mmCIF file of C-alpha atoms in Angstrom:
data_model
loop_
_atom_site.group_PDB
_atom_site.id
_atom_site.type_symbol
_atom_site.label_atom_id
_atom_site.label_comp_id
_atom_site.label_asym_id
_atom_site.label_seq_id
_atom_site.Cartn_x
_atom_site.Cartn_y
_atom_site.Cartn_z
ATOM 1 C CA MET K 1 0.775 7.941 -13.766
ATOM 2 C CA PRO K 2 -0.786 4.867 -11.493
ATOM 3 C CA GLY K 3 -2.324 4.914 -8.458
ATOM 4 C CA PRO K 4 -0.576 4.420 -4.902
ATOM 5 C CA CYS K 5 -2.011 0.757 -4.860
ATOM 6 C CA ALA K 6 -0.816 -0.250 -8.355
ATOM 7 C CA VAL K 7 2.331 0.890 -6.983
ATOM 8 C CA LEU K 8 2.574 -0.909 -3.983
ATOM 9 C CA LEU K 9 1.524 -4.103 -5.951
ATOM 10 C CA ASP K 10 4.603 -3.084 -8.884
ATOM 11 C CA LEU K 11 6.914 -2.967 -5.543
ATOM 12 C CA ALA K 12 5.727 -6.071 -3.894
ATOM 13 C CA ALA K 13 6.360 -8.151 -7.283
ATOM 14 C CA ARG K 14 9.528 -6.761 -7.613
ATOM 15 C CA HIS K 15 10.811 -7.657 -4.136
ATOM 16 C CA ALA K 16 11.566 -4.034 -3.028
ATOM 17 C CA THR K 17 13.067 -2.797 -0.205
ATOM 18 C CA GLY K 18 12.475 1.297 0.437
ATOM 19 C CA ALA K 19 9.686 4.054 1.644
ATOM 20 C CA LEU K 20 6.388 4.499 -0.308
ATOM 21 C CA LEU K 21 6.140 7.955 0.024
ATOM 22 C CA ARG K 22 3.010 9.988 -0.090
ATOM 23 C CA ASP K 23 1.659 13.531 1.100
ATOM 24 C CA SER K 24 -0.475 11.542 3.022
ATOM 25 C CA GLY K 25 2.596 9.043 4.956
ATOM 26 C CA THR K 26 4.763 6.510 4.026
ATOM 27 C CA LEU K 27 4.620 2.770 3.598
ATOM 28 C CA TYR K 28 8.137 1.071 4.438
ATOM 29 C CA LEU K 29 8.921 -2.022 2.250
ATOM 30 C CA ALA K 30 11.254 -5.014 3.053
ATOM 31 C CA ASP K 31 11.655 -7.910 0.215
ATOM 32 C CA GLY K 32 8.287 -6.130 -1.164
ATOM 33 C CA ALA K 33 6.347 -6.601 1.795
ATOM 34 C CA VAL K 34 5.024 -4.009 4.068
ATOM 35 C CA VAL K 35 6.800 -3.600 7.285
ATOM 36 C CA HIS K 36 5.630 -0.301 8.881
ATOM 37 C CA ALA K 37 3.682 2.497 7.743
ATOM 38 C CA GLU K 38 2.904 6.208 9.363
ATOM 39 C CA SER K 39 0.648 9.194 7.963
ATOM 40 C CA PRO K 40 -0.078 12.338 10.063
ATOM 41 C CA ALA K 41 -3.733 11.171 9.810
ATOM 42 C CA ALA K 42 -3.219 8.455 12.384
ATOM 43 C CA PRO K 43 -1.445 8.064 15.829
ATOM 44 C CA GLY K 44 1.144 5.673 15.626
ATOM 45 C CA VAL K 45 2.362 2.910 17.882
ATOM 46 C CA GLY K 46 3.798 5.307 20.428
ATOM 47 C CA THR K 47 0.585 7.158 20.572
ATOM 48 C CA LEU K 48 -1.219 3.693 20.378
ATOM 49 C CA LEU K 49 0.936 2.227 23.644
ATOM 50 C CA THR K 50 1.229 5.730 25.570
ATOM 51 C CA VAL K 51 -2.146 7.326 25.669
ATOM 52 C CA GLY K 52 -3.960 3.676 25.848
ATOM 53 C CA GLY K 53 -1.684 3.082 29.025
ATOM 54 C CA ARG K 54 0.624 0.527 28.167
ATOM 55 C CA LEU K 55 3.885 2.358 28.445
ATOM 56 C CA THR K 56 4.652 5.932 30.152
ATOM 57 C CA ASP K 57 6.166 8.861 27.838
ATOM 58 C CA ASP K 58 9.297 7.918 29.359
ATOM 59 C CA HIS K 59 9.421 4.423 28.371
ATOM 60 C CA TRP K 60 8.829 5.209 25.180
ATOM 61 C CA ARG K 61 10.904 8.087 24.656
ATOM 62 C CA GLY K 62 13.571 5.676 26.264
ATOM 63 C CA ALA K 63 13.011 2.822 23.642
ATOM 64 C CA ILE K 64 13.723 5.349 20.745
ATOM 65 C CA ASP K 65 16.833 6.770 22.275
ATOM 66 C CA ARG K 66 18.670 3.600 22.953
ATOM 67 C CA ALA K 67 17.525 1.136 20.564
ATOM 68 C CA GLY K 68 16.484 3.671 17.267
ATOM 69 C CA ALA K 69 19.272 4.086 15.551
ATOM 70 C CA LEU K 70 19.567 0.535 15.120
ATOM 71 C CA ARG K 71 16.178 0.117 14.232
ATOM 72 C CA GLN K 72 14.938 -1.664 16.327
ATOM 73 C CA VAL K 73 12.795 -0.275 18.800
ATOM 74 C CA GLY K 74 9.847 -2.833 18.582
ATOM 75 C CA ARG K 75 12.652 -5.627 19.551
ATOM 76 C CA PHE K 76 13.921 -3.401 22.628
ATOM 77 C CA LEU K 77 10.394 -3.170 23.698
ATOM 78 C CA VAL K 78 9.706 -6.920 24.110
ATOM 79 C CA ASP K 79 13.589 -7.988 25.104
ATOM 80 C CA SER K 80 13.136 -5.475 28.349
ATOM 81 C CA GLY K 81 10.505 -6.858 29.461
ATOM 82 C CA ARG K 82 7.945 -3.476 28.824
ATOM 83 C CA LEU K 83 5.493 -5.443 26.551
ATOM 84 C CA SER K 84 4.674 -9.180 25.179
ATOM 85 C CA CYS K 85 5.699 -9.445 21.739
ATOM 86 C CA GLY K 86 2.163 -10.785 20.837
ATOM 87 C CA GLU K 87 0.708 -7.507 22.576
ATOM 88 C CA LEU K 88 3.516 -5.206 20.398
ATOM 89 C CA GLU K 89 2.200 -7.244 17.333
ATOM 90 C CA ILE K 90 -1.419 -6.603 17.585
ATOM 91 C CA CYS K 91 -0.593 -2.387 18.318
ATOM 92 C CA HIS K 92 1.638 -2.446 15.518
ATOM 93 C CA LEU K 93 -0.567 -3.921 13.044
ATOM 94 C CA SER K 94 -3.141 -1.627 14.182
ATOM 95 C CA ALA K 95 -0.714 1.396 13.979
ATOM 96 C CA LEU K 96 0.212 -0.373 10.295
ATOM 97 C CA PHE K 97 -3.065 -0.984 8.451
ATOM 98 C CA ASP K 98 -4.540 2.486 10.021
ATOM 99 C CA ALA K 99 -1.814 4.535 8.761
ATOM 100 C CA SER K 100 -2.167 2.376 5.142
ATOM 101 C CA TYR K 101 -5.372 3.353 4.577
ATOM 102 C CA PHE K 102 -4.850 7.289 4.352
ATOM 103 C CA VAL K 103 -1.473 6.564 2.393
ATOM 104 C CA LEU K 104 -3.321 4.461 -0.103
ATOM 105 C CA ALA K 105 -6.368 6.664 -0.411
ATOM 106 C CA ALA K 106 -6.020 7.806 -4.491
ATOM 107 C CA ALA K 107 -7.802 11.098 -3.287
ATOM 108 C CA ARG K 108 -5.584 12.210 -0.428
ATOM 109 C CA GLY K 109 -1.715 12.166 -0.585
ATOM 110 C CA GLY K 110 -0.571 13.577 -3.916
ATOM 111 C CA PRO K 111 2.021 12.188 -6.065
ATOM 112 C CA THR K 112 3.873 8.501 -5.136
ATOM 113 C CA ARG K 113 7.541 8.648 -5.104
ATOM 114 C CA PHE K 114 9.506 5.459 -3.795
ATOM 115 C CA ARG K 115 13.307 5.862 -2.255
ATOM 116 C CA PRO K 116 15.093 3.037 -2.459
ATOM 117 C CA GLY K 117 16.799 1.301 0.686
ATOM 118 C CA ALA K 118 14.938 3.436 3.351
ATOM 119 C CA GLN K 119 14.453 1.951 6.219
ATOM 120 C CA HIS K 120 12.433 3.080 9.618
ATOM 121 C CA TRP K 121 13.499 3.277 13.177
ATOM 122 C CA PHE K 122 10.571 0.890 14.274
ATOM 123 C CA GLY K 123 12.631 -2.082 12.923
ATOM 124 C CA ARG K 124 11.130 -4.799 11.679
ATOM 125 C CA LEU K 125 8.464 -6.623 13.271
ATOM 126 C CA ARG K 126 6.157 -8.304 11.011
ATOM 127 C CA PRO K 127 5.694 -7.940 7.606
ATOM 128 C CA ILE K 128 2.255 -8.462 5.928
ATOM 129 C CA THR K 129 2.105 -8.786 2.559
ATOM 130 C CA ALA K 130 1.189 -6.350 -0.130
ATOM 131 C CA GLY K 131 -1.754 -7.479 -1.244
ATOM 132 C CA ALA K 132 -3.362 -8.013 2.455
ATOM 133 C CA VAL K 133 -2.517 -4.345 2.925
ATOM 134 C CA GLU K 134 -4.152 -3.449 -0.285
ATOM 135 C CA ARG K 135 -7.359 -5.181 0.341
ATOM 136 C CA GLU K 136 -7.834 -4.161 3.715
ATOM 137 C CA SER K 137 -7.414 -0.518 2.101
ATOM 138 C CA ARG K 138 -10.409 -1.350 -0.027
ATOM 139 C CA ARG K 139 -12.556 -3.062 2.548
ATOM 140 C CA ARG K 140 -12.289 -0.042 5.053
ATOM 141 C CA THR K 141 -13.156 2.370 2.228
ATOM 142 C CA ALA K 142 -15.963 0.396 1.556
ATOM 143 C CA LEU K 143 -17.032 0.284 4.936
ATOM 144 C CA LEU K 144 -17.095 3.781 5.732
ATOM 145 C CA ASN K 145 -18.832 4.371 2.666
ATOM 146 C CA GLY K 146 -21.641 1.979 3.681
ATOM 147 C CA LEU K 147 -22.096 3.793 6.793
ATOM 148 C CA TRP K 148 -22.560 7.038 5.240
ATOM 149 C CA PRO K 149 -21.113 8.070 2.123
ATOM 150 C CA HIS K 150 -19.878 11.443 3.061
ATOM 151 C CA PRO K 151 -16.211 11.643 3.322
ATOM 152 C CA GLN K 152 -15.933 14.810 3.995
ATOM 153 C CA VAL K 153 -16.642 14.546 7.744
ATOM 154 C CA ASP K 154 -13.334 12.510 7.776
ATOM 155 C CA THR K 155 -11.167 15.028 7.317
ATOM 156 C CA THR K 156 -13.361 18.649 8.678
ATOM 157 C CA PRO K 157 -13.669 19.513 12.213
ATOM 158 C CA VAL K 158 -16.029 17.267 14.113
ATOM 159 C CA VAL K 159 -19.619 19.873 14.912
ATOM 160 C CA ARG K 160 -21.954 18.314 17.354
ATOM 161 C CA ARG K 161 -25.587 18.699 16.322
ATOM 162 C CA THR K 162 -28.877 17.659 18.907
ATOM 163 C CA ALA K 163 -30.361 14.613 17.872
ATOM 164 C CA PRO K 164 -33.540 14.347 20.640
ATOM 165 C CA HIS K 165 -35.130 11.842 18.155
ATOM 166 C CA SER K 166 -31.951 9.792 17.220
ATOM 167 C CA PRO K 167 -30.799 6.599 18.962
ATOM 168 C CA ALA K 168 -28.664 7.239 21.765
ATOM 169 C CA PRO K 169 -24.697 7.002 21.186
ATOM 170 C CA SER K 170 -23.008 3.904 22.488
ATOM 171 C CA ARG K 171 -20.236 4.693 25.306
ATOM 172 C CA ARG K 172 -17.417 4.946 22.752
ATOM 173 C CA GLN K 173 -19.384 7.460 20.142
ATOM 174 C CA ARG K 174 -19.950 9.584 23.750
ATOM 175 C CA ALA K 175 -16.399 9.869 24.293
ATOM 176 C CA VAL K 176 -15.974 11.135 20.633
ATOM 177 C CA LEU K 177 -19.085 13.203 20.838
ATOM 178 C CA GLY K 178 -16.897 14.865 23.857
ATOM 179 C CA LEU K 179 -14.416 15.793 21.750
ATOM 180 C CA ALA K 180 -16.080 17.322 19.305
ATOM 181 C CA ASP K 181 -15.894 21.098 19.703
ATOM 182 C CA GLY K 182 -16.109 22.644 15.912
ATOM 183 C CA VAL K 183 -11.955 22.622 16.359
ATOM 184 C CA ARG K 184 -10.831 19.276 16.633
ATOM 185 C CA THR K 185 -10.861 16.673 13.688
ATOM 186 C CA PRO K 186 -11.177 12.933 13.383
ATOM 187 C CA SER K 187 -7.915 12.586 13.368
ATOM 188 C CA ASP K 188 -7.515 15.358 16.697
ATOM 189 C CA ILE K 189 -9.797 13.087 18.513
ATOM 190 C CA ALA K 190 -8.182 9.357 17.569
ATOM 191 C CA ARG K 191 -4.883 10.865 19.222
ATOM 192 C CA LEU K 192 -6.549 12.246 22.154
ATOM 193 C CA LEU K 193 -8.256 9.649 22.809
ATOM 194 C CA GLY K 194 -5.436 6.844 21.727
ATOM 195 C CA ARG K 195 -7.245 4.736 19.420
ATOM 196 C CA PRO K 196 -6.543 4.045 15.555
ATOM 197 C CA ALA K 197 -7.868 6.787 13.485
ATOM 198 C CA PHE K 198 -9.902 4.239 11.071
ATOM 199 C CA HIS K 199 -11.766 3.314 14.211
ATOM 200 C CA THR K 200 -12.761 6.634 15.154
ATOM 201 C CA LEU K 201 -14.108 6.859 11.832
ATOM 202 C CA VAL K 202 -16.230 4.787 12.043
ATOM 203 C CA ASP K 203 -17.684 6.292 14.940
ATOM 204 C CA ILE K 204 -17.570 9.418 13.408
ATOM 205 C CA ARG K 205 -19.650 8.065 10.022
ATOM 206 C CA ARG K 206 -21.915 6.484 12.328
ATOM 207 C CA LEU K 207 -22.368 9.317 14.635
ATOM 208 C CA ALA K 208 -23.101 11.527 10.910
ATOM 209 C CA ALA K 209 -25.569 9.179 9.984
ATOM 210 C CA ALA K 210 -27.357 9.183 13.115
ATOM 211 C CA GLY K 211 -27.303 13.040 13.105
ATOM 212 C CA HIS K 212 -25.225 13.805 16.231
ATOM 213 C CA ILE K 213 -22.761 15.367 14.016
ATOM 214 C CA ASP K 214 -23.091 17.649 11.262
ATOM 215 C CA THR K 215 -22.071 16.837 7.960
ATOM 216 C CA PRO K 216 -20.646 19.551 5.643
ATOM 217 C CA ALA K 217 -21.905 19.867 2.169
ATOM 218 C CA LEU K 218 -19.073 19.561 -0.597
ATOM 219 C CA ALA K 219 -17.169 22.867 -1.779
ATOM 220 C CA PRO K 220 -18.953 23.244 -5.485
ATOM 221 C CA PRO K 221 -16.040 22.312 -7.980
ATOM 222 C CA SER K 222 -14.128 25.006 -9.220
ATOM 223 C CA PRO K 223 -14.927 26.583 -12.612
ATOM 224 C CA PRO K 224 -12.218 25.203 -15.258
ATOM 225 C CA VAL K 225 -9.258 27.710 -15.741
ATOM 226 C CA THR K 226 -8.278 28.759 -19.267
ATOM 227 C CA PRO K 227 -4.836 28.404 -19.408
ATOM 228 C CA LEU K 228 -3.127 31.669 -20.659
ATOM 229 C CA VAL K 229 -0.504 31.151 -23.403
ATOM 230 C CA PRO K 230 2.726 31.988 -22.243
ATOM 231 C CA TRP K 231 4.739 34.045 -24.304
ATOM 232 C CA SER K 232 7.284 32.481 -26.147
ATOM 233 C CA ALA K 233 10.651 33.904 -28.760
ATOM 234 C CA ASP K 234 9.608 31.059 -30.792
ATOM 235 C CA ALA K 235 5.593 32.370 -31.323
ATOM 236 C CA ALA K 236 6.929 35.261 -33.968
ATOM 237 C CA ALA K 237 8.347 32.668 -36.288
ATOM 238 C CA VAL K 238 4.710 30.910 -36.689
ATOM 239 C CA PRO K 239 3.298 32.992 -39.231
ATOM 240 C CA ASP K 240 -0.256 34.504 -39.585
ATOM 241 C CA ILE K 241 -1.851 32.981 -42.644
ATOM 242 C CA ALA K 242 -4.879 34.963 -42.649
ATOM 243 C CA LEU K 243 -2.873 37.697 -42.374
ATOM 244 C CA LEU K 244 -0.902 37.094 -45.220
ATOM 245 C CA ARG K 245 -3.496 36.234 -47.308
ATOM 246 C CA ARG K 246 -5.142 39.324 -46.785
ATOM 247 C CA ILE K 247 -1.647 41.161 -48.008
ATOM 248 C CA ARG K 248 -1.369 39.538 -50.847
ATOM 249 C CA ASP K 249 -5.144 40.643 -51.847
ATOM 250 C CA ALA K 250 -4.543 44.330 -50.998
ATOM 251 C CA LEU K 251 -1.385 44.255 -53.145
ATOM 252 C CA GLU K 252 -3.168 41.921 -56.174
ATOM 253 C CA ALA K 253 -5.625 44.183 -56.192
ATOM 254 C CA ARG K 254 -3.577 47.319 -57.025
ATOM 255 C CA LEU K 255 -1.553 45.520 -59.732
#
């Protein structure tokens, strides 16, 4: 079965419109270009705008109520004067690339499905080529692995460590450490800070490399399981050749 990146590029080549669905999130395409992305691992546009202080919760919910059914929430925010077009595009692109990274991660998302014709209520703002999304996803993977090649820190609860001989964390990193309570995951921390999840992962990996955050051990691989042969009504139709030969030999010995 082809991986999610291969499926995305194939859909782009066919100028498909619809939703590429995985357990790790969804990419929305229009005429083969990516127009929106969302993932449970990444803060959405609304979180980035409201936690970041650009919109109140009421303004965001009001935009969805008034323009969501028309799939024009982004356009409504600009036309109503809440945000400039450039400001919203930057925020939307940040959220799109952020969510796309998780959707296209081959090891994270389970099976890949496509729902033709599906559209998102946010609407189209600035389409991005599928090739650009795929390349950026690969670049981010390489960047994180170059910082600290232990991806388990991306999804497990963040546990703070005392590292007196390590370099002092930056201001951004101190904000992450301040929320590291051994329960919150990097995605939880990103939402609380109103930051893209990938930016938070960069801080997490750097902090782990410096010894400020625990790096949990990888779980040992599960031993291979020998599949049980299910009972089948056809099993009786398959002769036991060895048994038949023993019966034949016994009969011949009596002759």
